[in-house]
Coordinates of C-alpha atoms and ligand atoms in Angstrom, one line a residue:
M1 CA 87.4 91.3 79.3
K2 CA 87.1 93.1 82.7
K3 CA 89.7 91.7 85.1
H4 CA 89.0 91.2 88.8
N5 CA 92.3 91.8 90.5
F6 CA 92.6 89.6 93.7
N7 CA 96.4 89.7 93.7
A8 CA 98.0 89.5 97.2
G9 CA 100.7 92.1 96.5
P10 CA 101.6 94.1 94.6
S11 CA 97.9 94.4 94.2
V12 CA 94.9 96.4 93.0
L13 CA 95.1 100.3 93.2
P14 CA 92.2 102.7 92.5
R15 CA 92.0 103.3 88.8
E16 CA 92.0 107.0 89.5
V17 CA 95.4 106.7 91.3
I18 CA 96.9 104.8 88.4
E19 CA 95.6 107.4 85.9
K20 CA 97.0 110.3 88.0
T21 CA 100.3 108.5 88.3
A22 CA 100.4 107.9 84.6
Q23 CA 99.7 111.5 84.0
A24 CA 102.6 112.6 86.3
V25 CA 104.9 110.3 84.4
L26 CA 104.0 112.0 81.1
D27 CA 103.9 115.6 82.4
F28 CA 104.2 116.4 86.1
N29 CA 102.2 119.4 87.2
G30 CA 102.2 120.9 83.7
S31 CA 106.0 121.4 84.0
G32 CA 106.7 119.8 80.7
L33 CA 108.9 117.2 82.5
S34 CA 108.1 113.7 83.7
I35 CA 108.1 113.0 87.5
L36 CA 110.7 110.4 86.6
E37 CA 113.2 113.1 85.4
I38 CA 113.0 115.7 88.2
S39 CA 115.0 116.0 91.4
H40 CA 113.4 114.8 94.6
R41 CA 114.5 118.2 95.9
A42 CA 112.6 120.1 93.2
K43 CA 110.2 122.7 94.6
D44 CA 107.3 120.9 93.0
F45 CA 108.0 117.6 94.6
Q46 CA 108.4 118.7 98.3
P47 CA 104.6 119.6 98.5
I48 CA 103.9 116.0 97.4
V49 CA 105.8 114.5 100.3
D50 CA 104.4 117.1 102.7
E51 CA 100.8 116.3 101.6
A52 CA 101.4 112.6 101.9
I53 CA 102.7 113.0 105.4
A54 CA 99.8 115.4 106.3
L55 CA 97.3 112.9 105.0
F56 CA 98.9 110.0 107.0
K57 CA 98.4 112.2 110.1
E58 CA 94.9 113.2 109.2
L59 CA 93.5 109.9 108.1
L60 CA 95.0 107.9 111.0
E61 CA 94.6 110.7 113.5
I62 CA 98.2 110.4 114.5
P63 CA 98.8 112.2 117.8
E64 CA 101.6 114.7 118.5
G65 CA 105.0 113.1 119.2
Y66 CA 105.1 110.8 116.2
S67 CA 107.0 111.1 113.0
V68 CA 106.1 109.7 109.6
I69 CA 108.9 108.7 107.2
F70 CA 109.1 107.1 103.8
L71 CA 112.0 104.7 103.1
G72 CA 113.2 102.2 100.5
G73 CA 113.8 98.6 101.2
G74 CA 110.3 97.4 101.8
A75 CA 108.9 96.0 105.0
S76 CA 111.7 93.4 105.1
L77 CA 114.4 96.1 105.7
Q78 CA 112.4 97.2 108.8
F79 CA 112.8 93.7 110.2
C80 CA 116.4 94.6 110.9
M81 CA 116.1 98.4 111.3
I82 CA 113.7 97.8 114.3
P83 CA 116.3 96.0 116.4
F84 CA 119.1 98.3 115.3
N85 CA 117.2 101.3 116.6
L86 CA 115.2 99.8 119.5
F87 CA 116.7 96.6 120.8
E88 CA 118.9 97.1 123.9
K89 CA 118.4 94.0 126.1
K90 CA 115.5 91.9 125.1
A91 CA 112.6 91.9 122.6
A92 CA 109.3 90.0 122.4
Y93 CA 107.6 88.7 119.2
L94 CA 104.2 87.2 118.5
N95 CA 104.6 84.5 115.8
T96 CA 101.6 84.6 113.6
G97 CA 103.2 83.7 110.2
V98 CA 106.1 83.7 107.9
W99 CA 106.5 87.5 108.0
A100 CA 106.3 87.6 111.8
S101 CA 109.0 84.9 112.0
K102 CA 111.2 86.6 109.5
A103 CA 111.0 89.8 111.6
M104 CA 111.8 87.7 114.7
K105 CA 114.8 86.1 113.0
E106 CA 116.5 89.4 112.5
A107 CA 116.0 90.4 116.2
K108 CA 117.7 87.2 117.3
A109 CA 121.0 88.4 116.0
F110 CA 120.8 91.3 118.5
G111 CA 120.2 89.2 121.7
E112 CA 117.5 87.6 123.8
T113 CA 114.4 87.3 121.7
I114 CA 111.2 85.9 123.2
E115 CA 108.5 84.3 121.2
V116 CA 105.5 85.0 123.5
A117 CA 103.2 82.7 121.5
S118 CA 103.0 81.0 118.1
S119 CA 100.3 79.4 116.0
K120 CA 102.9 77.7 113.7
D121 CA 101.8 74.2 114.8
A122 CA 98.4 74.9 113.4
N123 CA 99.8 76.3 110.1
Y124 CA 99.1 79.8 111.4
T125 CA 95.3 79.4 111.1
F126 CA 94.6 81.6 114.1
V127 CA 96.1 84.5 116.1
P128 CA 97.2 83.4 119.6
K129 CA 95.4 85.3 122.4
D130 CA 96.6 83.9 125.7
Y131 CA 100.1 85.1 126.2
V132 CA 102.1 87.3 128.6
I133 CA 104.1 90.2 127.3
P134 CA 107.4 90.4 129.3
T135 CA 107.4 93.8 131.0
D136 CA 111.2 94.0 130.7
A137 CA 111.3 93.7 126.9
D138 CA 112.3 96.8 124.9
Y139 CA 109.3 96.3 122.6
F140 CA 106.7 93.8 121.6
H141 CA 106.3 93.1 117.8
I142 CA 103.1 91.9 116.1
T143 CA 101.9 91.5 112.6
T144 CA 98.3 92.7 112.4
N145 CA 97.4 91.1 109.1
N146 CA 98.9 87.8 108.1
T147 CA 98.8 88.1 104.3
I148 CA 99.6 84.4 103.6
Y149 CA 97.2 82.7 106.0
G150 CA 94.3 85.2 106.0
T151 CA 94.2 86.0 109.7
E152 CA 94.0 89.5 111.2
L153 CA 94.1 91.2 114.6
F154 CA 91.4 93.9 114.6
T155 CA 92.0 95.4 118.1
D156 CA 94.7 97.9 119.0
I157 CA 96.0 95.8 122.0
D158 CA 97.3 97.2 125.3
S159 CA 101.0 96.5 125.8
P160 CA 103.1 97.3 128.8
V161 CA 106.1 97.9 126.5
P162 CA 106.2 99.8 123.2
L163 CA 104.0 98.0 120.7
I164 CA 105.5 97.6 117.1
A165 CA 103.2 96.5 114.4
D166 CA 103.9 95.3 110.8
M167 CA 100.7 96.6 109.0
S168 CA 102.0 96.0 105.5
S169 CA 98.7 94.4 104.4
D170 CA 96.0 96.2 106.5
I171 CA 97.2 99.8 106.8
F172 CA 94.4 102.2 106.0
S173 CA 91.8 99.4 106.1
R174 CA 90.2 100.6 109.3
P175 CA 90.5 103.5 111.8
L176 CA 93.4 102.9 114.3
D177 CA 94.2 104.1 117.8
V178 CA 97.8 105.0 117.0
S179 CA 98.5 106.1 120.6
K180 CA 98.6 102.4 121.5
Y181 CA 101.6 101.8 119.3
G182 CA 105.2 102.8 119.5
M183 CA 105.7 102.1 115.9
I184 CA 103.6 101.1 112.8
Y185 CA 105.3 100.2 109.6
G186 CA 104.9 98.3 106.3
G187 CA 105.7 97.9 102.7
A188 CA 103.4 100.1 100.5
Q189 CA 102.6 97.5 97.8
K190 CA 99.5 95.9 99.4
N191 CA 97.2 98.7 100.2
L192 CA 98.9 102.0 99.5
A193 CA 101.2 102.4 96.5
P194 CA 103.4 100.6 94.0
A195 CA 106.3 98.5 95.3
G196 CA 109.6 100.1 96.4
L197 CA 108.3 102.2 99.3
A198 CA 108.0 101.5 103.0
F199 CA 106.3 103.8 105.6
V200 CA 107.2 104.1 109.2
I201 CA 105.1 105.9 111.9
I202 CA 107.3 106.1 115.0
K203 CA 107.0 107.7 118.5
D204 CA 109.9 110.1 118.7
E205 CA 110.6 109.4 122.4
L206 CA 111.6 105.8 121.6
L207 CA 114.6 106.9 119.6
G208 CA 118.2 107.6 120.8
K209 CA 118.1 105.1 123.6
V210 CA 120.3 102.2 122.4
S211 CA 124.0 102.1 123.1
R212 CA 125.2 100.7 119.7
H213 CA 126.3 102.7 116.7
I214 CA 123.6 102.7 114.1
P215 CA 124.7 103.2 110.5
S216 CA 123.2 106.4 109.1
M217 CA 121.0 104.8 106.5
L218 CA 119.6 102.4 109.1
N219 CA 119.0 105.1 111.7
Y220 CA 115.4 106.4 111.9
K221 CA 116.7 109.7 113.3
T222 CA 118.6 110.3 110.1
H223 CA 115.5 110.0 108.0
I224 CA 113.3 112.0 110.4
D225 CA 115.8 114.8 110.6
N226 CA 116.1 114.9 106.8
G227 CA 112.4 114.7 106.1
S228 CA 112.7 111.4 104.3
M229 CA 115.3 113.0 101.9
F230 CA 118.6 111.9 103.4
N231 CA 119.1 110.1 100.1
T232 CA 116.8 109.9 97.1
P233 CA 113.5 108.4 98.2
P234 CA 111.2 106.3 96.0
V235 CA 109.7 109.3 94.3
L236 CA 107.1 107.7 92.1
P237 CA 105.6 105.4 94.8
I238 CA 105.4 108.4 97.1
Y239 CA 103.5 110.3 94.4
S240 CA 101.0 107.4 94.0
A241 CA 100.7 107.0 97.8
M242 CA 99.7 110.7 98.1
E243 CA 97.1 110.2 95.3
N244 CA 95.8 107.1 97.1
L245 CA 95.5 108.9 100.4
R246 CA 93.5 111.7 98.6
W247 CA 91.3 108.9 97.2
I248 CA 90.8 107.4 100.7
K249 CA 89.9 110.8 102.0
A250 CA 87.4 111.3 99.2
Q251 CA 85.7 108.0 100.0
G252 CA 84.9 109.3 103.4
G253 CA 88.1 108.4 105.3
L254 CA 88.8 105.2 107.2
V255 CA 85.3 104.8 108.7
A256 CA 83.8 104.5 105.2
I257 CA 86.7 102.4 104.0
E258 CA 86.3 100.0 106.9
K259 CA 82.5 99.7 106.2
N260 CA 83.2 98.8 102.6
N261 CA 85.9 96.3 103.6
I262 CA 83.5 94.6 106.0
A263 CA 80.8 94.4 103.4
K264 CA 83.1 92.8 100.9
A265 CA 84.6 90.3 103.4
D266 CA 81.1 89.3 104.7
L267 CA 79.9 88.7 101.2
L268 CA 82.7 86.3 100.4
Y269 CA 82.9 84.5 103.8
N270 CA 79.1 84.0 103.7
E271 CA 79.4 82.3 100.4
I272 CA 82.3 80.2 101.6
D273 CA 80.3 79.1 104.6
R274 CA 77.1 78.5 102.6
N275 CA 78.6 76.7 99.6
K276 CA 79.1 73.0 100.1
M277 CA 82.1 72.9 97.8
F278 CA 84.4 75.3 99.8
V279 CA 85.7 75.7 103.3
G280 CA 87.5 78.6 104.9
T281 CA 91.0 77.9 106.4
A282 CA 91.3 80.6 109.1
A283 CA 89.6 80.5 112.5
K284 CA 86.3 82.4 112.2
E285 CA 87.1 85.0 114.9
D286 CA 90.4 85.9 113.2
R287 CA 89.3 86.0 109.6
S288 CA 91.1 88.7 107.7
R289 CA 89.2 91.3 105.7
M290 CA 92.1 91.7 103.4
N291 CA 93.1 88.2 102.4
I292 CA 90.4 85.6 102.3
C293 CA 91.7 82.0 102.2
F294 CA 89.6 79.0 101.3
V295 CA 90.1 75.5 99.9
M296 CA 87.9 72.9 98.3
A297 CA 85.9 70.8 100.7
P298 CA 87.5 67.3 101.1
E299 CA 85.0 65.5 98.9
Y300 CA 85.5 68.0 96.1
Q301 CA 89.3 68.3 96.3
A302 CA 89.7 66.8 92.8
L303 CA 87.8 69.8 91.3
E304 CA 90.3 72.5 92.4
A305 CA 91.8 72.9 88.9
D306 CA 88.3 73.1 87.4
F307 CA 87.2 75.9 89.7
Q308 CA 90.5 77.7 89.0
K309 CA 89.8 77.4 85.3
L310 CA 86.2 78.7 85.5
A311 CA 87.5 81.7 87.6
N312 CA 90.2 82.4 85.1
E313 CA 87.6 82.4 82.3
R314 CA 85.6 85.0 84.1
G315 CA 88.5 87.4 84.5
M316 CA 89.5 86.5 88.1
V317 CA 93.2 87.2 88.6
G318 CA 95.4 86.1 91.5
I319 CA 93.1 83.8 93.4
K320 CA 95.5 80.9 93.6
G321 CA 96.4 80.3 97.3
H322 CA 99.9 80.7 98.6
R323 CA 101.8 77.4 98.3
S324 CA 102.0 77.0 102.1
V325 CA 98.2 77.0 102.4
G326 CA 97.0 75.8 99.0
G327 CA 93.5 76.3 97.6
F328 CA 92.5 79.9 97.0
R329 CA 93.2 83.3 98.4
A330 CA 91.2 86.3 97.4
S331 CA 92.8 89.6 98.5
T332 CA 90.2 92.2 99.0
Y333 CA 92.2 95.4 99.6
N334 CA 90.7 98.9 99.8
A335 CA 90.7 99.5 96.1
L336 CA 89.0 96.2 95.1
P337 CA 85.4 97.1 94.1
I338 CA 82.6 95.1 95.7
E339 CA 81.5 94.1 92.1
S340 CA 84.6 92.0 91.9
V341 CA 83.6 90.1 95.0
Q342 CA 80.1 89.7 93.7
A343 CA 81.6 88.3 90.5
L344 CA 83.7 85.7 92.5
V345 CA 80.6 84.8 94.6
Q346 CA 78.6 84.3 91.4
C347 CA 81.4 82.1 90.0
M348 CA 81.3 79.9 93.2
Q349 CA 77.6 79.6 93.0
D350 CA 77.6 78.7 89.3
F351 CA 80.4 76.1 89.9
E352 CA 78.3 74.5 92.7
K353 CA 75.3 74.1 90.3
L354 CA 77.5 72.1 87.9
Y355 CA 77.9 69.3 90.5
Ligands
PLP401 C1 104.3 91.6 102.0 C2 104.6 91.6 103.4 C3 105.9 91.8 103.9 C4 107.1 92.0 103.0 O1 107.1 93.2 102.4 P1 108.4 93.6 101.4 O2 108.0 95.0 101.2 O3 108.3 92.7 100.2 O4 109.6 93.5 102.2 C5 106.1 91.9 105.3 N1 105.0 91.8 106.1 C6 103.8 91.5 105.7 C7 102.6 91.4 106.6 C8 103.5 91.5 104.3 O5 102.3 91.2 103.9

């Protein structure tokens, strides 16, 4: 049976990217060797890294003065690399979820860390908007898409201090104004590549300003100066990322990708709002296009397991909500075809007809 992959992460990738990756595992570039058994410094591999970085710059229209690097350790390692490299006196964080608060926790070990606003008391169902960014902070950290709660910030905000964004789960989902950011980073496994890879886009002029010693592996400068090859990078995920970026470009780039993401999200939110059995959990103006969270309406609460069962029978995978929100979460990343959303909507409509 056809599966509809709504997993939150690791998650759906374009079929084409998976096939190309599988091919490279069997025989990389007709070399008679697998990509798994060649050096990251092999002459055939360098063009893969170069093309991945070039496509980052092209698709996101990254201005001059920024570096793009690939690292291991996921987004979570960045939570501590950021203060190591950029925290001198004070940092500011917007608390919009568990990932945001984990990032903030690491900064606290380095000194004064200001939480400018938080939606924790409302179980992170919205993105706070009224707050003041301290102008004496070294940076201001935000999480643009809150994967667990299904809220998203769609605007590239103005910040008086360098803006740092965790875009693990919405990178490449819409065009960005990179010039508004000092740094953009994320784990690759939500919208880009298999797990094991993190990407960092950083404005070069922010580096080299802190007074502490930074261990080599945690120093962005090390990785920039060595073209992401200071040590062995996650070779296979970089290969898949490159193929995925080619795929994004072939779809028409980020303008086309965004249009498709809006169409998918509208389709599902419209059904959640129309269908008497379900309610959305995120504030309407902050509804994520990547992770769509909904629960049973109070009077139908007892039917949650029945809906889950019907969805399973129809090939829906990964729609169970995160334990801190409950209900359901359908992740609709770039690679999820609109047909999968249509199948979920059909399932919700058929379920409603049963009661
Ligand atoms: C998944 C996720 C993370 C954690 O990523 P790891 O690569 O597992 O460390 C951090 N931030 C956001 C927004 C996420 O969605």
